[in-house]
Coordinates of C-alpha atoms in Angstrom, one line a residue:
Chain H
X29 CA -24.5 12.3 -13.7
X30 CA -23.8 14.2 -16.9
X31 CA -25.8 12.0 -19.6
X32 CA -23.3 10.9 -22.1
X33 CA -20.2 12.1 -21.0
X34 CA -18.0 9.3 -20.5
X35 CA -19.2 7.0 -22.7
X36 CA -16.9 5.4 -25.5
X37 CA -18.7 7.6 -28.2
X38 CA -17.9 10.9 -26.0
X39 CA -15.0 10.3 -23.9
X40 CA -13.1 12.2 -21.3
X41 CA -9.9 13.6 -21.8
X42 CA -7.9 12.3 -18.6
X43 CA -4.7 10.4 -18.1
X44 CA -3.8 9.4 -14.5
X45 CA 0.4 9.0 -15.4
X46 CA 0.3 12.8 -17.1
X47 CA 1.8 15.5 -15.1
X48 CA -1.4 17.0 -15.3
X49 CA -3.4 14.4 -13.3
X50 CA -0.4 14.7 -10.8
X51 CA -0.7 18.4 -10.5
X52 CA -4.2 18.4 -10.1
X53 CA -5.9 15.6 -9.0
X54 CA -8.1 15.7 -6.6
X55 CA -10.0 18.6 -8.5
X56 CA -10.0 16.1 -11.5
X57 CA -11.4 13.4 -9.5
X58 CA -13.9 15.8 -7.8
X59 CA -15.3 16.7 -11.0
X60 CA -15.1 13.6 -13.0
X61 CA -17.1 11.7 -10.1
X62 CA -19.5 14.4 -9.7
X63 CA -20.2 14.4 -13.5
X64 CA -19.6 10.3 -14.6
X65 CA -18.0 8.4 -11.9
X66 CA -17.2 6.0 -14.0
X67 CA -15.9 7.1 -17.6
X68 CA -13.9 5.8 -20.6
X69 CA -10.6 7.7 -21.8
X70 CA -9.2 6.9 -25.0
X71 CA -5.5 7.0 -23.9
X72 CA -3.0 4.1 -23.3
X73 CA -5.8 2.2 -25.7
X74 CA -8.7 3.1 -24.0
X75 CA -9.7 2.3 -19.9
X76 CA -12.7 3.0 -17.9
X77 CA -11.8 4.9 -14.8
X78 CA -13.7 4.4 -11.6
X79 CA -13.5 7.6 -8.9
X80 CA -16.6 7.1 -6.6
X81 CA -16.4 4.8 -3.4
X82 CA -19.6 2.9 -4.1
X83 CA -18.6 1.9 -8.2
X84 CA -14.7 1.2 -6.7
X85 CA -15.6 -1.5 -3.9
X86 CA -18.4 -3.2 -6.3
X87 CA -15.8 -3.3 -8.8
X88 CA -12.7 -4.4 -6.6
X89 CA -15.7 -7.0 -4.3
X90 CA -15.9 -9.3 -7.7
X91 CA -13.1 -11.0 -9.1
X92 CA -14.7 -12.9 -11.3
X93 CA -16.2 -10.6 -13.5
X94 CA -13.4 -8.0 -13.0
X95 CA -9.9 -10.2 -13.0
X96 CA -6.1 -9.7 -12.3
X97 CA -4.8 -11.9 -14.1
X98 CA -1.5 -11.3 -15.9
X99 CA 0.5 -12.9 -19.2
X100 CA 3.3 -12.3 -20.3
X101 CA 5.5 -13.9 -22.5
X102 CA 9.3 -12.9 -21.8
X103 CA 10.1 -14.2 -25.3
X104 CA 8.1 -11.5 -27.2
X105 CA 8.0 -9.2 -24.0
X106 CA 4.2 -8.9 -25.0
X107 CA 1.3 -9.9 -23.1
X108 CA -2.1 -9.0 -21.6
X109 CA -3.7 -8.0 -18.7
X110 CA -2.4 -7.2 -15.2
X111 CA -3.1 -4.5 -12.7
X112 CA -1.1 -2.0 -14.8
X113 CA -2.1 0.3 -16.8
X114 CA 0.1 0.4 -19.6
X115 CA 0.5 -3.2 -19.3
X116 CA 4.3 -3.6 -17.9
X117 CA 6.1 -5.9 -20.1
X118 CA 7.9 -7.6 -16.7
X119 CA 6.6 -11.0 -14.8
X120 CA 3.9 -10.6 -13.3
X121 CA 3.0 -10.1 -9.7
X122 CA 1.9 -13.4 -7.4
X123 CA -0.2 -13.4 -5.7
X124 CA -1.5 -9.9 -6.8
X125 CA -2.1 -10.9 -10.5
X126 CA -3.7 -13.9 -10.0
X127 CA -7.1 -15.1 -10.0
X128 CA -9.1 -17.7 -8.1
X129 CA -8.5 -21.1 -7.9
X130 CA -4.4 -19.8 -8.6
X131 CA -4.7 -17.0 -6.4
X132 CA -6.1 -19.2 -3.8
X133 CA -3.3 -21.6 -3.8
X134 CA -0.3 -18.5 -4.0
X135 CA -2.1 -16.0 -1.0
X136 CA -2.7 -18.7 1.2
X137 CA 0.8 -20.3 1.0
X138 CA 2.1 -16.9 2.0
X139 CA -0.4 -15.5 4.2
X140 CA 0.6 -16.2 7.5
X141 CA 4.2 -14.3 7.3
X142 CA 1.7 -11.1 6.8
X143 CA -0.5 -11.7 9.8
X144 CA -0.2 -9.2 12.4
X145 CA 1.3 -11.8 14.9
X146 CA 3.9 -12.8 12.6
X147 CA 4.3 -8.8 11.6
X148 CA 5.0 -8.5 15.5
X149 CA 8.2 -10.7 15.3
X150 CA 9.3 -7.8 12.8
X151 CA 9.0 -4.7 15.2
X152 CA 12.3 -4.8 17.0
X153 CA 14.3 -4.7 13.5
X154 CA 12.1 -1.9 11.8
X155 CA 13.2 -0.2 15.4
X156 CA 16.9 -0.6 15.3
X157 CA 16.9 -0.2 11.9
X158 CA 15.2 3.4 12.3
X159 CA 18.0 4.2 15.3
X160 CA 20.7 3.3 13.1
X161 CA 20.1 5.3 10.1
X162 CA 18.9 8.3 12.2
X163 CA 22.3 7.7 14.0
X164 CA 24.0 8.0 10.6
X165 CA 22.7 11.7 10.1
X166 CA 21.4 13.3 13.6
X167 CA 24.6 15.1 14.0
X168 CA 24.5 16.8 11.3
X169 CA 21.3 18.7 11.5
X170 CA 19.9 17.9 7.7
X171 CA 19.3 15.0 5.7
X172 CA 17.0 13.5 2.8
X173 CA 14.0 12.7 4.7
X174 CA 13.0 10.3 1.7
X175 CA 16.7 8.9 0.8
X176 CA 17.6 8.4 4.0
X177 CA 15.1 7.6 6.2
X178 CA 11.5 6.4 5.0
X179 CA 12.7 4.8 1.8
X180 CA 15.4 2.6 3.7
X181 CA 13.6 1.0 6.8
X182 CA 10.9 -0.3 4.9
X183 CA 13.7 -1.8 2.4
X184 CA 15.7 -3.4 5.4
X185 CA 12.3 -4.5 7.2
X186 CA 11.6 -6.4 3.8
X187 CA 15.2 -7.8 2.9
X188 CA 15.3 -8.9 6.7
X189 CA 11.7 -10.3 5.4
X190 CA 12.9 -12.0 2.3
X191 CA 16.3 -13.5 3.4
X192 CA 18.1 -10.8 2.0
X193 CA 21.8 -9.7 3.0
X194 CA 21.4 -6.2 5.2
X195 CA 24.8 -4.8 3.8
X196 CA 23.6 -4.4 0.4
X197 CA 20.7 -1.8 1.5
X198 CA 21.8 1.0 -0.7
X199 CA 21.3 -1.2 -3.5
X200 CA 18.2 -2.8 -2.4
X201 CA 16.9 0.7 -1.3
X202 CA 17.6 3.1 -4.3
X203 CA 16.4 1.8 -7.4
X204 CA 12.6 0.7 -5.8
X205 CA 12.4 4.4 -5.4
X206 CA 13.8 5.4 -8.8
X207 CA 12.2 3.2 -10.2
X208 CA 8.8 4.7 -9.6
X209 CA 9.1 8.6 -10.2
X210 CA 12.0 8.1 -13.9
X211 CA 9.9 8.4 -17.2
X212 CA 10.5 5.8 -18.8
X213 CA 11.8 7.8 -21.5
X214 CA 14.2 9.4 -19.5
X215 CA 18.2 8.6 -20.8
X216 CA 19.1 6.9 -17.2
X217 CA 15.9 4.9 -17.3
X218 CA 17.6 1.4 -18.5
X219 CA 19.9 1.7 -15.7
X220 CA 17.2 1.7 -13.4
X221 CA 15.5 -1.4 -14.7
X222 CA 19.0 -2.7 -14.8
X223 CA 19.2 -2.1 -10.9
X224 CA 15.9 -3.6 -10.6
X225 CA 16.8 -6.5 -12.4
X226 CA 19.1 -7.1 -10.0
X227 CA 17.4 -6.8 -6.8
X228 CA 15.4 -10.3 -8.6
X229 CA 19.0 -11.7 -9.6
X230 CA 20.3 -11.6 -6.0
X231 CA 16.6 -13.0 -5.0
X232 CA 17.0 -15.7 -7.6
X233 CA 21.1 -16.5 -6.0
X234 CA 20.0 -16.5 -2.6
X235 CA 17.0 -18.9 -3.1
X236 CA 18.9 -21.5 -4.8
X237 CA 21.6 -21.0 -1.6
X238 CA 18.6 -21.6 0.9
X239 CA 17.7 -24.7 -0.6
X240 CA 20.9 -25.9 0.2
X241 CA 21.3 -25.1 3.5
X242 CA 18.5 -26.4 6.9
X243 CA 15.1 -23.9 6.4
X244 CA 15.9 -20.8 8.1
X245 CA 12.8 -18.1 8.9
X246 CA 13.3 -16.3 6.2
X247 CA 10.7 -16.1 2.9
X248 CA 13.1 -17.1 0.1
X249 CA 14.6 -19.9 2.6
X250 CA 10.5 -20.6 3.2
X251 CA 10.1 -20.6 -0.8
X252 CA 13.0 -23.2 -1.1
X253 CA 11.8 -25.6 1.6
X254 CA 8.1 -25.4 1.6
X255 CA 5.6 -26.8 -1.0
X256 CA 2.6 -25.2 -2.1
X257 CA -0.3 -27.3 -2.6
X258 CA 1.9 -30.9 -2.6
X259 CA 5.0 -29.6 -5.5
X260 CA 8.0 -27.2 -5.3
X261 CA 7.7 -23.8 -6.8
X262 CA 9.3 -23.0 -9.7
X263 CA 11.5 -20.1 -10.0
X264 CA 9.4 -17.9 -12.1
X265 CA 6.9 -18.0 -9.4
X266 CA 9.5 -17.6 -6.8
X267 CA 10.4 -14.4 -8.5
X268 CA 6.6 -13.2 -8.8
X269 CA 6.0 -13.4 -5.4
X270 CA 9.1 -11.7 -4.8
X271 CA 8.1 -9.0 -7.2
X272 CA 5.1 -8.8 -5.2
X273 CA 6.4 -8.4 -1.9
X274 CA 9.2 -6.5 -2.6
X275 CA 7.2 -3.6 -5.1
X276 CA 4.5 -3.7 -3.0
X277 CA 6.4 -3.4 0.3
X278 CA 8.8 -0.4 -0.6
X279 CA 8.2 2.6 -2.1
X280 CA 4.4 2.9 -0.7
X281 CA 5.3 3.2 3.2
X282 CA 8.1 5.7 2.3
X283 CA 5.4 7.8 0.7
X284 CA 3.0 7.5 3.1
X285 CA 5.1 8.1 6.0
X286 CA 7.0 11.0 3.7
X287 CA 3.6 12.7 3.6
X288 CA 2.9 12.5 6.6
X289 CA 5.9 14.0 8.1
X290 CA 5.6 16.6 5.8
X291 CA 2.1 17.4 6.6
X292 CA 2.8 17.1 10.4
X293 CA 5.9 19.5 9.7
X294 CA 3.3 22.3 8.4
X295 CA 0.7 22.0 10.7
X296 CA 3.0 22.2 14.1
X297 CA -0.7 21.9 16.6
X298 CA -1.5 18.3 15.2
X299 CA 2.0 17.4 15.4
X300 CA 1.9 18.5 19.0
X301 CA -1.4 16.7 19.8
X302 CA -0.1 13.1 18.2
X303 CA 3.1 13.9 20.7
X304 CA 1.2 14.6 24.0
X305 CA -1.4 11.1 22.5
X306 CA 0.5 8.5 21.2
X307 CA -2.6 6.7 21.4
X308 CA -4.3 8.7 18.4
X309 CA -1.5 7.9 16.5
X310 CA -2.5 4.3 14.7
X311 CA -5.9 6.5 13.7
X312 CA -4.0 9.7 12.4
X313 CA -2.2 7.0 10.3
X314 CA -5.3 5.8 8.5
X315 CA -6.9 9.5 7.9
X316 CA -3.1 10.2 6.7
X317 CA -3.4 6.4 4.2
X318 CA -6.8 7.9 3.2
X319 CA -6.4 11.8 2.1
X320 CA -2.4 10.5 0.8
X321 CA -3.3 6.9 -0.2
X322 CA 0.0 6.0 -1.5
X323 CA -1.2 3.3 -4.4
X324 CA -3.6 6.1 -6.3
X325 CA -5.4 3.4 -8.2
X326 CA -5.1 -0.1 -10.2
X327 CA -6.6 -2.0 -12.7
X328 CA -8.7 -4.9 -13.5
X329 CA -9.9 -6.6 -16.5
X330 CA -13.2 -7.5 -17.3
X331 CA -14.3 -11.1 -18.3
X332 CA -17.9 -10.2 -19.0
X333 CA -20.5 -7.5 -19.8
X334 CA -21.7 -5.7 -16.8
X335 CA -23.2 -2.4 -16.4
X336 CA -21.9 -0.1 -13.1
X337 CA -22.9 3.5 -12.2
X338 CA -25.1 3.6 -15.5
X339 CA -22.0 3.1 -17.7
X340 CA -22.3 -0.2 -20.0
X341 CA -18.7 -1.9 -20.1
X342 CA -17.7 -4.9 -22.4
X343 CA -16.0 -8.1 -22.0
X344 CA -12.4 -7.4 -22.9
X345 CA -12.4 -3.4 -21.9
X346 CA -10.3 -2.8 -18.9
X347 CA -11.2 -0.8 -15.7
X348 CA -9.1 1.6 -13.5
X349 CA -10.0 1.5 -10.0
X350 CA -8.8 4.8 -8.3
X351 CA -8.3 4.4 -4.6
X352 CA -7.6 7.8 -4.2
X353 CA -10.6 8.7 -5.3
X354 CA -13.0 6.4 -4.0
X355 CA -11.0 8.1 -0.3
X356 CA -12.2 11.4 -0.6
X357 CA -15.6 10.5 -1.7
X358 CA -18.2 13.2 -0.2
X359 CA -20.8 10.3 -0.1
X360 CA -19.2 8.0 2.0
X361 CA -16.3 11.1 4.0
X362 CA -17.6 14.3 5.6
X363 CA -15.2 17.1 4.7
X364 CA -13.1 14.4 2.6
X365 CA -10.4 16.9 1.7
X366 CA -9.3 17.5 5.8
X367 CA -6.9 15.6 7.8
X368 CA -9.7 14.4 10.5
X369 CA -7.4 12.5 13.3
X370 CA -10.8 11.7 15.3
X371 CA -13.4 10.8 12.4
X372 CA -15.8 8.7 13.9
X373 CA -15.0 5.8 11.2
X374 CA -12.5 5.8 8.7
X375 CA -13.1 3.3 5.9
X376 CA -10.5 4.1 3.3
X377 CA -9.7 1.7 0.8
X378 CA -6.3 3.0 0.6
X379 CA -5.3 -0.7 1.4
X380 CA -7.6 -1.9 -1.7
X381 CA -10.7 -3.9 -1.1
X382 CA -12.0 -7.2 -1.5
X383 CA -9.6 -10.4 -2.3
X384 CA -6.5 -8.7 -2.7
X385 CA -6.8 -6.3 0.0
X386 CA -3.0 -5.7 0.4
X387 CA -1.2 -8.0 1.9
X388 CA 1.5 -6.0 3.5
X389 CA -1.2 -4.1 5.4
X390 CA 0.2 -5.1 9.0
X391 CA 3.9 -4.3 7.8
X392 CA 3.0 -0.7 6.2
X393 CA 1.0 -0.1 9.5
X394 CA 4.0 -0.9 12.1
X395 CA 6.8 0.7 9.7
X396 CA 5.0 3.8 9.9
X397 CA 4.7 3.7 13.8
X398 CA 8.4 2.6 14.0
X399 CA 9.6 5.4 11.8
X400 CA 7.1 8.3 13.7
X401 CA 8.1 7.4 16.9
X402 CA 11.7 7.2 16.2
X403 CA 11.0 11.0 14.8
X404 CA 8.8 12.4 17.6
X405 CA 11.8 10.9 20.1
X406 CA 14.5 12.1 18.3
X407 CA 14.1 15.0 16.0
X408 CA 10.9 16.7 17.2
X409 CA 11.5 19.7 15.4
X410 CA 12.1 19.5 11.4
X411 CA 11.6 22.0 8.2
X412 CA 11.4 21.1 5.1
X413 CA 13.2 22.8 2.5
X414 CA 10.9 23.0 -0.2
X415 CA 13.7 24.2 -2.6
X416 CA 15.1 21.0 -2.7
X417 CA 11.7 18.7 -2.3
X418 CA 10.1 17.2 -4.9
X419 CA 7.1 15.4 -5.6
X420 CA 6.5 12.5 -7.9
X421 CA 5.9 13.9 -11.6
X422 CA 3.5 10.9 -11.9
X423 CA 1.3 10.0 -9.2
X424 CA 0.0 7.5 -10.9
X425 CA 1.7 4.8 -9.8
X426 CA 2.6 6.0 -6.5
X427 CA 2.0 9.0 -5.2
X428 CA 4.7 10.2 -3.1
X429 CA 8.1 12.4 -2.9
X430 CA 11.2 12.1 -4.5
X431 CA 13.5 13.9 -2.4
X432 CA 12.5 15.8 0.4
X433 CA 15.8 17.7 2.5
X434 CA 15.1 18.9 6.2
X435 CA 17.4 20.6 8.6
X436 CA 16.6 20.2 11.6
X437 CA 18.8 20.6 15.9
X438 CA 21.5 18.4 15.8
X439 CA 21.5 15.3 18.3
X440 CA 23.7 12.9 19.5
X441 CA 23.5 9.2 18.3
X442 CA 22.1 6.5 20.5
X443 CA 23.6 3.3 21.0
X444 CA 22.2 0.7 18.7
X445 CA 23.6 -3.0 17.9
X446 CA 23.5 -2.1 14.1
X447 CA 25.9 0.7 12.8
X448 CA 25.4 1.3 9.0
Chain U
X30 CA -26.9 -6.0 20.7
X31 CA -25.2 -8.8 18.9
X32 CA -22.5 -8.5 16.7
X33 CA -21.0 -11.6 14.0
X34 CA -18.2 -10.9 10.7
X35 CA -19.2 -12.2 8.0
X36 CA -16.1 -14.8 7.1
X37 CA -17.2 -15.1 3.6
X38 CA -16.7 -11.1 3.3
X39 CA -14.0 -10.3 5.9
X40 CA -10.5 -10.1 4.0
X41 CA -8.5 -8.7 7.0
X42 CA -8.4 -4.7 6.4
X43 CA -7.9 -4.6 10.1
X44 CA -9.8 -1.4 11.0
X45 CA -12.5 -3.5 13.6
X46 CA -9.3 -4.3 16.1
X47 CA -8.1 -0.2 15.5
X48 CA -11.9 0.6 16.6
X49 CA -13.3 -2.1 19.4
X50 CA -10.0 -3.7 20.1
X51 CA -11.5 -5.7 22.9
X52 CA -14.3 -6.7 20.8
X53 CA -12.6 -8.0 17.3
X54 CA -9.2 -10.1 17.0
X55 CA -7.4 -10.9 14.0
X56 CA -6.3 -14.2 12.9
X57 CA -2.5 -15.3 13.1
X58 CA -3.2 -17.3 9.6
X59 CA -4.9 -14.7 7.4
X60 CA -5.7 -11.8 9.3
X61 CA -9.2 -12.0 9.3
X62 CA -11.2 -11.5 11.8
X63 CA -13.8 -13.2 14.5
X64 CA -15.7 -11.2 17.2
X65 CA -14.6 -12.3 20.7
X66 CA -18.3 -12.7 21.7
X67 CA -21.9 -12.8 20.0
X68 CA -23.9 -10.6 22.5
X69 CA -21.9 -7.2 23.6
X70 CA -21.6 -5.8 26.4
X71 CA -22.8 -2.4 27.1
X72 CA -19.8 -0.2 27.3
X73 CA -18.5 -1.5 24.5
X74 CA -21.9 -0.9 22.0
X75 CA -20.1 2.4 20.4
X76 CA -17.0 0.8 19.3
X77 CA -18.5 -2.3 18.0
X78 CA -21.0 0.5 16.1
X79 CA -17.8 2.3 14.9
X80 CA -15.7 -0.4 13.8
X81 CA -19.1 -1.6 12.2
X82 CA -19.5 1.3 10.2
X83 CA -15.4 2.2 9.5
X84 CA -15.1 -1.4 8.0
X85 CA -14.3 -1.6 4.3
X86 CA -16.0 -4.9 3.6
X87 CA -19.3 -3.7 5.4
X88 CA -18.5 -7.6 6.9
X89 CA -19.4 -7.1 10.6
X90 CA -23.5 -7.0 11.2
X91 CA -24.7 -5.6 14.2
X92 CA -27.9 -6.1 15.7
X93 CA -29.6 -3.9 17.9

């Protein structure tokens, strides 16, 4: 460790949203948790940030001292806390910006719909919905891997989720992915957060039409019939956990599956060897969730003094904890920076750690084997035309792709009970 | 060899079922997860040791 550097008096120069970070960052994270793996920046009002494995998981392993909690008043738009960093003046997430005892209440009301038997009951859809929209564009030999395939089954999988009408995909689909790569100081920015808005409009409408209609197995109809902890919910928290669900559930399988196709489309032998062993596939998905962890890291905010990796930090200060990082750690990963199918054990964090561990973990898992196989049966061979790709220009809330157009030998369409 | 998780530290990452699916199952409430015995049988030692070592929570002990 680099005495000093880090500290508040001698900070580092670092800022995980700058173009920068996104152009370099795993050099900046090799460096920075070499020198001070845990160190204070002084921009968006000053955060520690967390880049080795062992500071991350000690960090992420105790709520109490290092909480999630968000407020927000909508009235002044102003409020504190929150696994942002800025702090997003929206509603907060539920149950992902709560602490124990609410968070208690909020993840266990919810937790059973995101078990991996009740993610099951979800496989068939995510399958015909990835036959469908590769019916729309196999004849033609090209489409927008991103826009038209990996950003819009996880969207269907989760409005099928929610209770939300399939025909309005489009407008489900494109502004969660918008939403994450326009600067928000971009000209078209308010009409994305006017799309967004409403996604949680049409969430709001169709909860109050599933309460008056017999409980249907649907989340929003499950929201409308179902108490938590002996009362109703109220619509704010109907809309959090919607919030949660549906930003969670999105944009970060379409970038992880986006990277992965890309990856697999330069390196032809590994694509070949997941082909010829399907069975390798589920652990070439977690070495792909490691070295492209889609959520690149989050934040937490710290109730009381505690010292970690040397560095003293103070009630009030908050903390980024980056994921990405912590997954390409040379302590805990040997060679960190390769694409490993058959490492011994793989124990990325890419899925968080501790009490929020991500609760779409089953979902992102099966999308991603929906959408591969659909790909490996169907369009085995794909470029990428890297004229037209582009990555995020900010990676640090997601880190994924923006567009990315491949061409590819026609095929015919199969049949399918969905045509969209 | 005996093998328990840890239910006060298991918060269902899932990787033990990837690793020794015949040793580990997940919950249909929560996703965490139970071992499906205490004392394990020989052939499957390694991937108990794997899924051991490749979980997150460090919440499955082994005992050799």
């Amino acid at each position: 460790m680099t005495e000093g550097l880090g500290t508040k008096s001698n900070p580092i120069a670092f800022d995980h949203e700058s173009p920068e970070h996104a152009a370099n960052w795993q050099e900046e994270f090799r460096e920075l948790r070499g020198k001070c793996p845990v160190a204070w920046t002084n921009r968006h009002g000053g955060y520690w940030l967390a880049t080795s494995y062992d500071a991350v998981v000690e960090m992420a392993r105790n709520p109490e001292t290092f909480s999630s909690e968000k407020r927000f008043d909508p009235v002044a738009g102003t409020g504190t806390g929150g696994i942002t960093i800025p702090f997003t003046p929206i509603p907060r997430g539920l149950p992902v910006e709560a602490d124990p005892p609410e968070w208690n209440a909020m993840r266990g009301y919810i937790n059973r719909r995101f078990a991996p038997k009740a993610v099951d009951g979800y496989r068939q859809d995510a399958r015909i919905f990835a036959t469908a929209l590769l019916n729309r564009v196999i004849e033609s030999g090209e489409m927008d891997l991103v826009n038209d395939f990996t950003g819009p089954v996880p969207a269907m999988v989760t409005m099928k989720l929610m209770g939300l009408p399939l025909s309005e995909w489009r407008e489900f689909a494109d502004p969660l992915h918008t939403m994450v790569f326009t600067p928000k100081e971009a000209p078209e920015y308010p009409d994305v957060v006017a799309a967004v808005d409403w996604i949680f409009r049409r969430c709001a409408e169709e909860f109050g039409r599933y309460k008056g209609l017999p409980e249907q197995d649907n989340l929003l109809s499950y929201f409308a019939h179902q108490p938590v902890e002996g009362r109703m919910l109220e619509l704010d928290e109907v809309l959090s956990l919607s919030n949660n669900i549906i930003i969670g559930g999105v944009d970060t399988t379409t970038a992880l599956t986006s990277h992965a196709l890309e990856y697999l489309a330069r390196h032809p032998g590994a694509k070949a060897r997941l082909m010829n062993n399907p069975s390798l596939i589920p652990f070439a998905r977690e070495e792909f969730l490691r070295v492209f962890t889609p959520i690149h890291c989050l934040a937490r905010n710290i109730k009381q003094d505690a010292t970690v990796a040397g560095r003293e930090l103070s009630e009030g200060d908050r903390v980024m904890l980056a994921w990405a990082a912590a997954n390409r750690d040379p302590a805990i990963f040997d060679k960190p920076d390769e694409v490993l199918f058959d490492r011994g054990s793989n124990r990325h964090l890419a899925f968080g750690s501790g009490i929020h561990r991500c609760i779409g973990s089953s979902f992102a898992r099966m999308m991603f084997e929906e959408m591969i196989a659909q790909m490996f049966a169907r369009i085995p061979e794909w470029e990428v035309d890297y004229a037209g790709a582009r990555r995020y220009r900010s990676v640090g809330t997601i880190n994924g792709w923006e567009a990315m157009p491949i061409r590819f030998p026609p095929g015919p369409k199969v049949a399918c009970d969905l045509e969209i | 060899m005996k093998v328990t998780v840890l239910r006060e530290r298991c918060v269902g990452q899932g990787m033990c079922v990837l690793y020794a699916p015949e040793a580990f199952v997940q919950s249909d409430e929560d996703g965490c997860a139970e071992a499906r015995f205490r004392d394990v049988p020989k052939e499957q030692e390694d991937a108990v040791r794997r899924a051991a070592d490749a979980c997150p929570e460090q919440a499955i002990i082994v005992v050799e």
